[in-house]
Coordinates of C-alpha atoms in Angstrom, one line a residue:
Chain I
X1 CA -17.8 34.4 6.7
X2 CA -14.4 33.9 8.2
X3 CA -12.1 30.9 7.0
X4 CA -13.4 28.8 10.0
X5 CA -17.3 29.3 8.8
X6 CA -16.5 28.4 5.1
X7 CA -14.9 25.0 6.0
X8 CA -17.8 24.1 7.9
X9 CA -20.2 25.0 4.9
X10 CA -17.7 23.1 2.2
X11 CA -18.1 20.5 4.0
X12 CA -21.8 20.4 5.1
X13 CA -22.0 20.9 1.5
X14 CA -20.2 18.2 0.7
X15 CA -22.1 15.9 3.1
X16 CA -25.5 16.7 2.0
X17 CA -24.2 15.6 -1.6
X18 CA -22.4 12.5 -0.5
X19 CA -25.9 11.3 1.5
X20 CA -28.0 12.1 -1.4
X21 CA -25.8 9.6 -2.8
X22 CA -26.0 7.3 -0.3
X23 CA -29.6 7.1 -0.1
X24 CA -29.8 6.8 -4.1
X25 CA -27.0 4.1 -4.3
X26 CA -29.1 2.0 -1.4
X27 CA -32.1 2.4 -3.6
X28 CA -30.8 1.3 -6.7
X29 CA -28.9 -1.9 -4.3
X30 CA -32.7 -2.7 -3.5
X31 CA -34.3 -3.5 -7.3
X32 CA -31.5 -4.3 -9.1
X33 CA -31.0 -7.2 -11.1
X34 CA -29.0 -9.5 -11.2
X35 CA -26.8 -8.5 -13.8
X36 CA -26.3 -5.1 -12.5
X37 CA -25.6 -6.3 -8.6
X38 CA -22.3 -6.0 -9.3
X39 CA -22.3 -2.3 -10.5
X40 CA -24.3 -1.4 -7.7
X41 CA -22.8 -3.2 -5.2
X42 CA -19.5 -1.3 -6.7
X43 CA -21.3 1.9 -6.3
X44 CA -21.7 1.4 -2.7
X45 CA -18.6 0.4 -2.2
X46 CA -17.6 3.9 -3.7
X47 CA -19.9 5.8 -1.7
X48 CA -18.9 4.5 1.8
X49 CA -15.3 4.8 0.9
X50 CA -15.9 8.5 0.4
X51 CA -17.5 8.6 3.6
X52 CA -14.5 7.8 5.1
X53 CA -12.1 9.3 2.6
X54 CA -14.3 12.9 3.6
X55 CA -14.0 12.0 7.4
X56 CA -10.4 12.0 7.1
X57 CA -10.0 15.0 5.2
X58 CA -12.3 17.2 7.4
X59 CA -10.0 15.8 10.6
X60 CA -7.3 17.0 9.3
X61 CA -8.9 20.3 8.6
X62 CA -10.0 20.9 12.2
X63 CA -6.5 19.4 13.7
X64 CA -4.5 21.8 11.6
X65 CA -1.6 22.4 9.2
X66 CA 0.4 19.3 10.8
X67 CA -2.2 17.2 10.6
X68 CA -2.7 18.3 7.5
X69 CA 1.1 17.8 6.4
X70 CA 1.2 14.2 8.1
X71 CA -2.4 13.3 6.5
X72 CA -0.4 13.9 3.0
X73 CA 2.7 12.6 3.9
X74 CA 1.3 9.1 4.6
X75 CA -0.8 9.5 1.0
X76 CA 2.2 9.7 0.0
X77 CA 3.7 6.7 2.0
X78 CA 0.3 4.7 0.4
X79 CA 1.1 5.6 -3.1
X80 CA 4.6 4.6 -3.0
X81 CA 4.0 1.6 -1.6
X82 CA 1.8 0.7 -3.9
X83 CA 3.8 2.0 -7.0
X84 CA 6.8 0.1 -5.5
X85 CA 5.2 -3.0 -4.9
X86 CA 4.2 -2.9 -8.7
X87 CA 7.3 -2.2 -10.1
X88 CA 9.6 -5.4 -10.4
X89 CA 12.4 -4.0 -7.9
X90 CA 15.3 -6.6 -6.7
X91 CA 16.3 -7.0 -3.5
X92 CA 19.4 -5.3 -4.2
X93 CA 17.2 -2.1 -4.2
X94 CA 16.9 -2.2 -0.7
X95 CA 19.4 0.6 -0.4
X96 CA 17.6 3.2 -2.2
X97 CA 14.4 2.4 -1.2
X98 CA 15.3 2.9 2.3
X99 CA 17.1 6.7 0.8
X100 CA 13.0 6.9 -0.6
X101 CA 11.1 6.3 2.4
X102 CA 12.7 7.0 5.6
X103 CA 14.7 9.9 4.2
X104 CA 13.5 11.9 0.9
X105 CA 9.7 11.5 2.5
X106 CA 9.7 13.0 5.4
X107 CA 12.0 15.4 4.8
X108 CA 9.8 16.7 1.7
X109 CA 7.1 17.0 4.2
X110 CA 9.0 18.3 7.2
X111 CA 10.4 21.4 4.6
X112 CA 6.7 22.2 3.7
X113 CA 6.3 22.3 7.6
X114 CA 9.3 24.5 8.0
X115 CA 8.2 26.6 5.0
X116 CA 11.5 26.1 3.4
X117 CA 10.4 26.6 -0.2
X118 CA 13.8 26.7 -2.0
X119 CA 14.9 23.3 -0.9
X120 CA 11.4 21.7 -1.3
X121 CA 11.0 22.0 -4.7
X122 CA 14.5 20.6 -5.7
X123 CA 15.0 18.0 -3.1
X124 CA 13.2 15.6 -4.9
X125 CA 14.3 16.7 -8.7
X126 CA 18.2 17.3 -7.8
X127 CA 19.2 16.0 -4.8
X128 CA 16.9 12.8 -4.6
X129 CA 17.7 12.3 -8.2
X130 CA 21.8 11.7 -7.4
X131 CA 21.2 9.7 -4.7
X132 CA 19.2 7.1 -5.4
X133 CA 22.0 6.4 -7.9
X134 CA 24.4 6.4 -5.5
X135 CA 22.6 4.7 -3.2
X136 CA 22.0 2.0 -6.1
X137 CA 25.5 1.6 -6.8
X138 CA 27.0 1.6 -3.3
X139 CA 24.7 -2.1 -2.9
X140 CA 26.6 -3.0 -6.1
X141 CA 24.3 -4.4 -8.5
X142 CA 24.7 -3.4 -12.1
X143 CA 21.9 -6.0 -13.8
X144 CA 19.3 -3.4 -15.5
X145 CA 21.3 -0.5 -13.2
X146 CA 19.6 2.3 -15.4
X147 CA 16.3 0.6 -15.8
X148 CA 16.1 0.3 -11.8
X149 CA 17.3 3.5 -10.9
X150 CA 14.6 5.1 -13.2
X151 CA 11.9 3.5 -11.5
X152 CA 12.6 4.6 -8.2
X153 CA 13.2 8.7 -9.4
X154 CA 9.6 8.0 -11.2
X155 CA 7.9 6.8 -7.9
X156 CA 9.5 9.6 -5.9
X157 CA 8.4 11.9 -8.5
X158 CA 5.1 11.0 -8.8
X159 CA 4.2 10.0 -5.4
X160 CA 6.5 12.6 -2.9
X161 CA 7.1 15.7 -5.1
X162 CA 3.9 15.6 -7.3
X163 CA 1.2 15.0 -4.5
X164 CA 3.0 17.0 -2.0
X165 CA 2.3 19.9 -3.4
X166 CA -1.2 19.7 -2.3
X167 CA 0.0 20.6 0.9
X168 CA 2.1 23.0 -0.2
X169 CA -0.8 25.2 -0.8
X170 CA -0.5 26.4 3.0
X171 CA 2.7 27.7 2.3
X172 CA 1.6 30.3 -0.1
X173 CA 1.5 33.9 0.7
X174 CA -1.0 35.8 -1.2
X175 CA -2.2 39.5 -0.2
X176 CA -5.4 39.2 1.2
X177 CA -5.6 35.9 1.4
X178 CA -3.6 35.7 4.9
X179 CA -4.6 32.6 6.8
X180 CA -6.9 30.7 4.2
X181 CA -4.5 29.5 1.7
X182 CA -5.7 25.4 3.5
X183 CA -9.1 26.5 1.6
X184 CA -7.2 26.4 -2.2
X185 CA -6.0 22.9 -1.0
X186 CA -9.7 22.1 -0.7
X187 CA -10.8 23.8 -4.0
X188 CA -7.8 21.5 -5.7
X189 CA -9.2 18.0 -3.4
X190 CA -13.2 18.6 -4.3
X191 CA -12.8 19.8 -8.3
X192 CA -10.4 17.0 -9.0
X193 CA -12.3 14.4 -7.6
X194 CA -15.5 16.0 -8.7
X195 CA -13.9 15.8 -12.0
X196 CA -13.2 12.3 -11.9
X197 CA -17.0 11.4 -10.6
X198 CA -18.5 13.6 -13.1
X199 CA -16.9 12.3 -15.9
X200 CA -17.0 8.6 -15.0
X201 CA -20.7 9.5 -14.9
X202 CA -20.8 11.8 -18.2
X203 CA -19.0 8.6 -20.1
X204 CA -21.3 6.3 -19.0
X205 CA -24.5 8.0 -20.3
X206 CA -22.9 9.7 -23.1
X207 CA -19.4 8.0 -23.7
X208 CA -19.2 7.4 -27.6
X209 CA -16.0 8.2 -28.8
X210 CA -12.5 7.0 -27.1
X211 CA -9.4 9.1 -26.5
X212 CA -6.8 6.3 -26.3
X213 CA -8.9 3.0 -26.4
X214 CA -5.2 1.2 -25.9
X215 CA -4.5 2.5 -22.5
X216 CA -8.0 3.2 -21.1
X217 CA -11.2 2.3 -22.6
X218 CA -13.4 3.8 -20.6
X219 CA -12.1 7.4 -21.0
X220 CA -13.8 9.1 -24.0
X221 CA -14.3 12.6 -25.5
X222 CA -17.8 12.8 -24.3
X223 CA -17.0 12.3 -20.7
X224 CA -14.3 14.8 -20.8
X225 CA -16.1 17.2 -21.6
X226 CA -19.2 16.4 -20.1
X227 CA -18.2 16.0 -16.3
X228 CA -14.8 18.4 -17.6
X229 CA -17.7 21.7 -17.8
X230 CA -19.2 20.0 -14.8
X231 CA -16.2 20.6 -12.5
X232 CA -15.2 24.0 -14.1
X233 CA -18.9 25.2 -13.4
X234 CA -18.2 23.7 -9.6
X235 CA -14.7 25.7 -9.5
X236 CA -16.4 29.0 -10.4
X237 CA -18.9 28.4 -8.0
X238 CA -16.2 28.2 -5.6
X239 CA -14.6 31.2 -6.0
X240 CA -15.9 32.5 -2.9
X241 CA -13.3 30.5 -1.1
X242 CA -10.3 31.3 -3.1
X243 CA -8.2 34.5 -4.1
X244 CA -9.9 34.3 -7.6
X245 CA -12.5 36.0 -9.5
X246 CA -15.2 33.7 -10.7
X247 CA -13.8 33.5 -14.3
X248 CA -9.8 33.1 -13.0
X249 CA -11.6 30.1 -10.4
X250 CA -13.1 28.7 -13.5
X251 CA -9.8 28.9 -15.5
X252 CA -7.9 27.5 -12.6
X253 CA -10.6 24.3 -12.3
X254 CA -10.2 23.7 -16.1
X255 CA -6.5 23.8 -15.7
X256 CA -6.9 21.0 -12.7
X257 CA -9.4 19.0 -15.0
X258 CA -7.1 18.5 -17.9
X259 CA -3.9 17.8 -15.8
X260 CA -6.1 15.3 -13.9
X261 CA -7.6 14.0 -17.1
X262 CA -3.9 13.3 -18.4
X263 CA -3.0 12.2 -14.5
X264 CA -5.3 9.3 -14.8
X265 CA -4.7 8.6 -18.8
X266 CA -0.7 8.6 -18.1
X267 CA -1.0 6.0 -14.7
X268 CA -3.3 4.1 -16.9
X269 CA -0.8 3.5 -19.5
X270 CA 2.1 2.8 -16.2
X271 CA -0.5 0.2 -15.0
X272 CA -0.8 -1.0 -18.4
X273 CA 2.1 -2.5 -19.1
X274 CA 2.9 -4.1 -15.8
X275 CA 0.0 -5.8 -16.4
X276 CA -2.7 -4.5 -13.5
X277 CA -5.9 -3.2 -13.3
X278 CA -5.7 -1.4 -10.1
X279 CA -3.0 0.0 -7.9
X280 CA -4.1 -2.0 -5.1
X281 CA -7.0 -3.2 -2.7
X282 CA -6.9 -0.9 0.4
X283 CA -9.8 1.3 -0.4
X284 CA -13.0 -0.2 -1.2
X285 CA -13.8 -0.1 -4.6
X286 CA -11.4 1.7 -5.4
X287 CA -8.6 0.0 -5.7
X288 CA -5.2 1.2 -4.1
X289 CA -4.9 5.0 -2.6
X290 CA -2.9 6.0 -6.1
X291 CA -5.8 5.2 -8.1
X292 CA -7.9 7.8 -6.2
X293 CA -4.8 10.4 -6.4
X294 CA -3.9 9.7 -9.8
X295 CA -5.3 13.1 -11.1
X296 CA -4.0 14.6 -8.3
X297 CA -0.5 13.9 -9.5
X298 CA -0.9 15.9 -12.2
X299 CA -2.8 18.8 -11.0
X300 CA -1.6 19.3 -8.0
X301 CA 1.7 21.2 -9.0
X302 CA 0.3 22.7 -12.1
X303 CA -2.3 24.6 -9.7
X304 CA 0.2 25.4 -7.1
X305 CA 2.6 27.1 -9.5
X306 CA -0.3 28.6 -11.3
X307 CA -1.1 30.2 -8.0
X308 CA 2.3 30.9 -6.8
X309 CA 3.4 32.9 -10.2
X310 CA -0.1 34.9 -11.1
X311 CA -1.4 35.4 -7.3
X312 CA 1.3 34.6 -4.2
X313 CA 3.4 37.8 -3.5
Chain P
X1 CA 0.1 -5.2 23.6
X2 CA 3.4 -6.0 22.1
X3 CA 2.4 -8.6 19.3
X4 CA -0.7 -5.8 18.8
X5 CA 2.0 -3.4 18.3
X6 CA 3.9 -6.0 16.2
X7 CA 0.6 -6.6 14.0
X8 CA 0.0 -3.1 13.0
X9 CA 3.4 -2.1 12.4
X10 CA 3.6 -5.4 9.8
X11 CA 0.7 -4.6 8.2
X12 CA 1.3 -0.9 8.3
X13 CA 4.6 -1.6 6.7
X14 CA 4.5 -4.5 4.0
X15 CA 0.6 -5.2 4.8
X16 CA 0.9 -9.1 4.7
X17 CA -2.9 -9.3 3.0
X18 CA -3.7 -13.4 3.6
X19 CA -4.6 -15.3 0.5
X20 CA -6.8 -18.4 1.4
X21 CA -6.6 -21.1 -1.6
X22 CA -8.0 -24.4 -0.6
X23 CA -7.3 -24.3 3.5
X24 CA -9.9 -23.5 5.7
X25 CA -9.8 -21.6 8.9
X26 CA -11.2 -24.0 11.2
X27 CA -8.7 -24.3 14.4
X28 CA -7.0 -27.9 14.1
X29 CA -3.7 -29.0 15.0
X30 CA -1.3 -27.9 11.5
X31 CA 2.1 -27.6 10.7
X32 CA 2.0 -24.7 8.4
X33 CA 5.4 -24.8 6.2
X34 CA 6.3 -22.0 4.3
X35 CA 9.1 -20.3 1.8
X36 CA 11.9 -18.8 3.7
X37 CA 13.4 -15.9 2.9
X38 CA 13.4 -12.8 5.0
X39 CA 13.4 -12.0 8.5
X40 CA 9.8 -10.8 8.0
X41 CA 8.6 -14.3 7.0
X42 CA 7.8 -15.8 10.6
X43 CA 5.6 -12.1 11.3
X44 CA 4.1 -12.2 8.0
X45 CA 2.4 -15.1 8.5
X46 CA 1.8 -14.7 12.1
X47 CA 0.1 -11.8 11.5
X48 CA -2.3 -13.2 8.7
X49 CA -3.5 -15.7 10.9
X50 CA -7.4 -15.1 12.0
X51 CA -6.9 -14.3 15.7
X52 CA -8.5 -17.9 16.4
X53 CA -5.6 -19.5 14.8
X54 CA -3.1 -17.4 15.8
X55 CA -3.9 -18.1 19.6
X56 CA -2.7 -21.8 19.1
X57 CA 0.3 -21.7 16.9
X58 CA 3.6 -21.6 17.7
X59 CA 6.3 -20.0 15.0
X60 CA 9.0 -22.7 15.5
X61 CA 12.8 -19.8 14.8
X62 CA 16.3 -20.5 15.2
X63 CA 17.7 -19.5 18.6
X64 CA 21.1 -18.2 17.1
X65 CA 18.6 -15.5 15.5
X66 CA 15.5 -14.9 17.5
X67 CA 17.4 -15.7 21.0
X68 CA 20.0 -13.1 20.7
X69 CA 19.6 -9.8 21.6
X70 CA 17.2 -8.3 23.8
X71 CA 14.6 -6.8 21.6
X72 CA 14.4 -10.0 19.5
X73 CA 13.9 -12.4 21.9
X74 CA 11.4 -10.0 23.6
X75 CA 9.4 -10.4 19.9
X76 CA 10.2 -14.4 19.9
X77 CA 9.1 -15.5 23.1
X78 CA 6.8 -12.7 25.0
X79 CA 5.0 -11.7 21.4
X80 CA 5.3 -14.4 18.9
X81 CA 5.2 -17.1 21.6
X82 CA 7.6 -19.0 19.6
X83 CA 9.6 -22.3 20.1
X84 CA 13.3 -21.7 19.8
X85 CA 15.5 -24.3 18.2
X86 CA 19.0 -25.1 18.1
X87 CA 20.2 -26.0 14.7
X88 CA 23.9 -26.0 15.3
X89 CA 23.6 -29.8 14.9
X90 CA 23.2 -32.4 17.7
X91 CA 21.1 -35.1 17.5
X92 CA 18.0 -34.3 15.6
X93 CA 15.9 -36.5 18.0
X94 CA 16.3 -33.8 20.6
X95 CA 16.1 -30.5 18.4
X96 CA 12.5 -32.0 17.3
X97 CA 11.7 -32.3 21.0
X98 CA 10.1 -29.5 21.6
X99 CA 8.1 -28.9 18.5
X100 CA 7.1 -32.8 19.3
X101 CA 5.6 -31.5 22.8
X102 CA 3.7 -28.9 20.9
X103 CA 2.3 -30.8 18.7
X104 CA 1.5 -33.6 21.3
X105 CA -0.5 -30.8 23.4
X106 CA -2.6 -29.8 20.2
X107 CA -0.7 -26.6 18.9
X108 CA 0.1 -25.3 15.8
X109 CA 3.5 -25.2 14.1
X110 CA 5.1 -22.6 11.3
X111 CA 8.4 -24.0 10.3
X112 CA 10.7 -23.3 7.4
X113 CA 11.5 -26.8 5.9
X114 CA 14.6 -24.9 3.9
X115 CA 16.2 -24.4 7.2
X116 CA 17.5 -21.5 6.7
X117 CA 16.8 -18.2 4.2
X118 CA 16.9 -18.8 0.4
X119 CA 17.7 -15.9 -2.2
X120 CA 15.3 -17.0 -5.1
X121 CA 12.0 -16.4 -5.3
X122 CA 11.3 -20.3 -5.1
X123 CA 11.9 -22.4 -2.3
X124 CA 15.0 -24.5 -2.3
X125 CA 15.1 -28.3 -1.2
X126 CA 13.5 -28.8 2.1
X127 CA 15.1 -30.8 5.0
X128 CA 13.9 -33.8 6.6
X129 CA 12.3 -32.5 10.2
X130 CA 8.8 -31.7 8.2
X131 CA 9.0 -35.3 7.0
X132 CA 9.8 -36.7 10.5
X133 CA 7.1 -34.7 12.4
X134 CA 4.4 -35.8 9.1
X135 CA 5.3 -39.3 10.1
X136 CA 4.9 -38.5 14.0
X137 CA 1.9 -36.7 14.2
X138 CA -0.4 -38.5 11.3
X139 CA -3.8 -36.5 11.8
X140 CA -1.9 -33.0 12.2
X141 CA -2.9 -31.2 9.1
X142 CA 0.1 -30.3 6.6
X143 CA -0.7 -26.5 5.7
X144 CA 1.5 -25.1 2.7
X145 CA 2.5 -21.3 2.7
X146 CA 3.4 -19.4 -0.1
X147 CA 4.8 -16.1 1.4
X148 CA 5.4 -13.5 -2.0
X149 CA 7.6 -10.3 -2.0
X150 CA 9.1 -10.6 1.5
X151 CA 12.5 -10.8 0.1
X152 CA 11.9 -7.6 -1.7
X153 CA 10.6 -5.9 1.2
X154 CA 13.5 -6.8 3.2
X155 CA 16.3 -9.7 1.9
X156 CA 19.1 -11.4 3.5
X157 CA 22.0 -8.8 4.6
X158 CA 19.9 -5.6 4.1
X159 CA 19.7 -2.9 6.6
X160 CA 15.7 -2.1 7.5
X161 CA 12.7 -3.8 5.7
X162 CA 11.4 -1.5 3.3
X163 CA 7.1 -0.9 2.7
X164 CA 6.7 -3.3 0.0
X165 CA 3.4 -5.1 -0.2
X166 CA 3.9 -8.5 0.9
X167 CA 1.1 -12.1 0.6
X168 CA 0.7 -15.0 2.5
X169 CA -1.2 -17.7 0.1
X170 CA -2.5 -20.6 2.6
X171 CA -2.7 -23.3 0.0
X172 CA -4.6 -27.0 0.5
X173 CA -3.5 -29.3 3.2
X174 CA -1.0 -32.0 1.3
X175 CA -2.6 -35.9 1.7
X176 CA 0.5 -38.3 3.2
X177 CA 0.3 -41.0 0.3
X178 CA 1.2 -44.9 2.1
X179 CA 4.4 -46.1 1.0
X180 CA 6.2 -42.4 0.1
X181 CA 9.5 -42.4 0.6
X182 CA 11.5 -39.2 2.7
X183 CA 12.7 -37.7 -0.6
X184 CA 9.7 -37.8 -2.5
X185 CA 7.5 -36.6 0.4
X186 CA 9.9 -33.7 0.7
X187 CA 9.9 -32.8 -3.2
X188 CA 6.0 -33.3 -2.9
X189 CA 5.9 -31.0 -0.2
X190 CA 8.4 -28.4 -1.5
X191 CA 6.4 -28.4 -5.0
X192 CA 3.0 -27.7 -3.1
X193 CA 4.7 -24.7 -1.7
X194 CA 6.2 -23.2 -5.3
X195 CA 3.1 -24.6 -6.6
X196 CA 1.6 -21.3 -4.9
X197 CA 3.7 -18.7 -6.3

């Protein structure tokens, strides 16, 4: 099959999945009871959202890498919106959260696009993290000065560097993998978020014992590791599509579970304490964009660097 | 095309998500008066209108702002179909004047009782043109905004608004109560508006 080919079968897989669901989820709308309407309804909710989410994705595919790169950088845009509009800035933070958006963004994403690796992966860690204090301290506010500064690195951090290294997947070079390396950033995309369906699903039916009941009740030892084997059996089955052997693919998947697991567990304890339940409302049932990319976060540069060092020449 | 433009770059940028609490969104005169303290405020809730609405109200902005330059007053008048007011002073007979004709000819109104941009988060004490026009126009429906975040998003003296997700709360018409005097009107008023935050 050649790189085109597979991309069409991923995702014809992916669509035959997503409309078994569909036609299940309507099902299950038309004889439930009252007291589950809401689940259900939920559900549906879910499913459409996917829809659209999978649309988006499979654009990107077809338009290319700077499609690909612009899809990510406004994922990114999303999730720092939403993590800013969280956290309790002041307006005296203006400055650096101009130096956060309309500078340390795009530039991220146009060095990916130039496939400048040195500077991408410290702009962000050393350069973004002197100047948003500059920046802070040129507008001349000193209430909480350490306190504010932290929460902008964080959100840059999280939200720029961390997810844009799902895109930096293209950049890799790895021997005999010339011109596929877009298919490892769908490997990361579908186990991630085939992690997080299958062990929402796991914990439902099986969920007994929780992991950290103070920062997120509904994530327990038994959907872990129920929908955790789940998506390492799907990332072996993918192996196909990557540089991997079936047992490395499987590894890699584990490795992209747990960091997802503690992805989602860490931005549940963030969301905790400023007192929220969701990141936002723009994706239908849901919640915000960084609740869908939470365990992205935390995968996505694991997996890259785990590529990079054992496989990339 | 422009206020389409303007639309989804405000809600592309600080989204401006409307809130309804207790107003509905049947098309009747209103004077919708709101919290005042960004540049965004008069787009914000322009933008969260239902196009319905939208289509008959008028933001009321200072000319010394949104009359000067030509981008601005491209926004105020061609987009936002606003009324310009003077409020350098003169008699306040004749800066009413125009929002009077508006009124008189069945539009909508958003003003900014405070006059002019606040820094807190809470609207400071409103001047007397909201009483004047309650007084004037008794059946025109008295619409209080609550508008949260915009001075986060972009506040008084900063450089470009930054994407900070922004509210518009439409709260429950305020009754005019027989015998109120201006000041207690205006507190009234003012406290229906904070009343939302």
């Amino acid at each position: 099959m050649t790189p085109q080919q597979k991309i069409y079968a991923l995702f014809g897989g992916v669509f035959v999945v997503l409309a078994i669901a569909t036609v299940v989820g309507r099902a299950l709308a038309g004889r439930a009871s009252e007291a589950q309407k809401e689940t259900i309804q939920n559900l549906n909710d879910r499913i459409d959202a996917w829809w659209a989410m999978i649309a988006i994705f499979l654009a990107s595919f077809l338009l290319g890498r700077t499609a690909t790169l612009v899809l990510f950088a406004l994922s990114s845009f999303y999730t720092l919106r939403e993590f800013v509009s969280l956290t309790p800035t002041r307006p005296t933070d203006n400055l650096s959260l101009i130096g956060a958006f309309y500078v340390l963004l795009p530039l991220q994403y146009l060095l990916i696009g130039l496939d400048w690796y040195g500077l991408f992966s410290i702009l962000v860690p050393v350069y973004g993290f002197l100047l948003v204090p500059i920046l802070a301290a040129l507008a001349g506010d000193v209430n909480d000065f350490l306190l504010r500064v932290a929460r902008v690195q964080w959100a840059l951090m999280l939200t720029v560097y961390a997810i844009s290294h799902a895109p930096a997947l293209t950049m890799l070079n790895i021997p005999g993998y010339e011109g596929q390396s877009f298919l490892l950033l769908f490997f990361l995309i579908t186990v991630v978020q085939f992690s997080d369906v299958a062990q929402y699903v796991s914990g439902k039916l099986f969920g007994k014992r929780k992991i950290a009941p103070n920062v997120s009740p509904s994530k327990t030892v038994e959907g872990l590791v129920g929908g955790g084997a789940a998506a390492t059996l799907l990332g072996a089955g993918l192996f196909w599509i990557t540089p991997f052997s079936p047992l490395q693919a499987a590894g890699m998947a584990a490795a992209i579970v747990a960091m997802g697991f503690f992805g989602g567990l860490s931005l549940s304890a963030v969301k905790r304490s400023m007192g929220v339940k969701d990141w936002g409302r723009s994706v239908k049932g849901h919640g915000g964009v960084l609740d869908r990319l939470d365990s992205v976060c935390f995968s996505a540069p694991v997996f890259f660097h785990l590529t990079r060092y054992f496989f990339a020449a | 095309m422009i206020d389409l433009a303007l639309i989804g770059l405000t809600r592309f940028l600080v989204g401006g998500h409307p809130v309804w609490r207790g107003l509905s969104q049947d098309v009747r005169p209103r004077l919708y008066f709101a919290n005042h303290s960004s540049h965004l405020d008069t787009l914000l809730i322009w933008a969260a209108l239902p196009d319905a609405l939208r289509g008959v109200t008028h933001p009321v902005a200072a000319a010394d702002y949104w009359g000067r330059g030509d981008l601005r007053s491209l926004i105020a008048t061609r987009a936002l179909d606003a009324v310009l007011i003077d409020r350098s002073g003169g008699k306040r007979d004749e800066t009413l004047e125009p929002l009077r004709e508006k009124l008189r000819a069945g539009r909508s109104l958003i003003i900014f009782p405070e006059g002019t941009r606040s820094d807190g988060l809470l609207p400071g004490p409103f001047k007397s043109g909201l009483y004047q026009l309650a007084c004037d126009f008794p059946d025109v429906e008295l619409a209080p905004v609550y508008l949260k975040n915009p001075s986060r998003a972009f506040p008084k003296g900063a450089l470009l608004p930054v994407p900070i997700s922004c509210e518009v709360h439409f709260g429950a018409p305020i009754a005019r109560i027989n015998g109120e005097d201006k000041a207690g009107f205006l507190e009234r008023a003012r406290s229906a508006v904070a009343g939302l935050s």
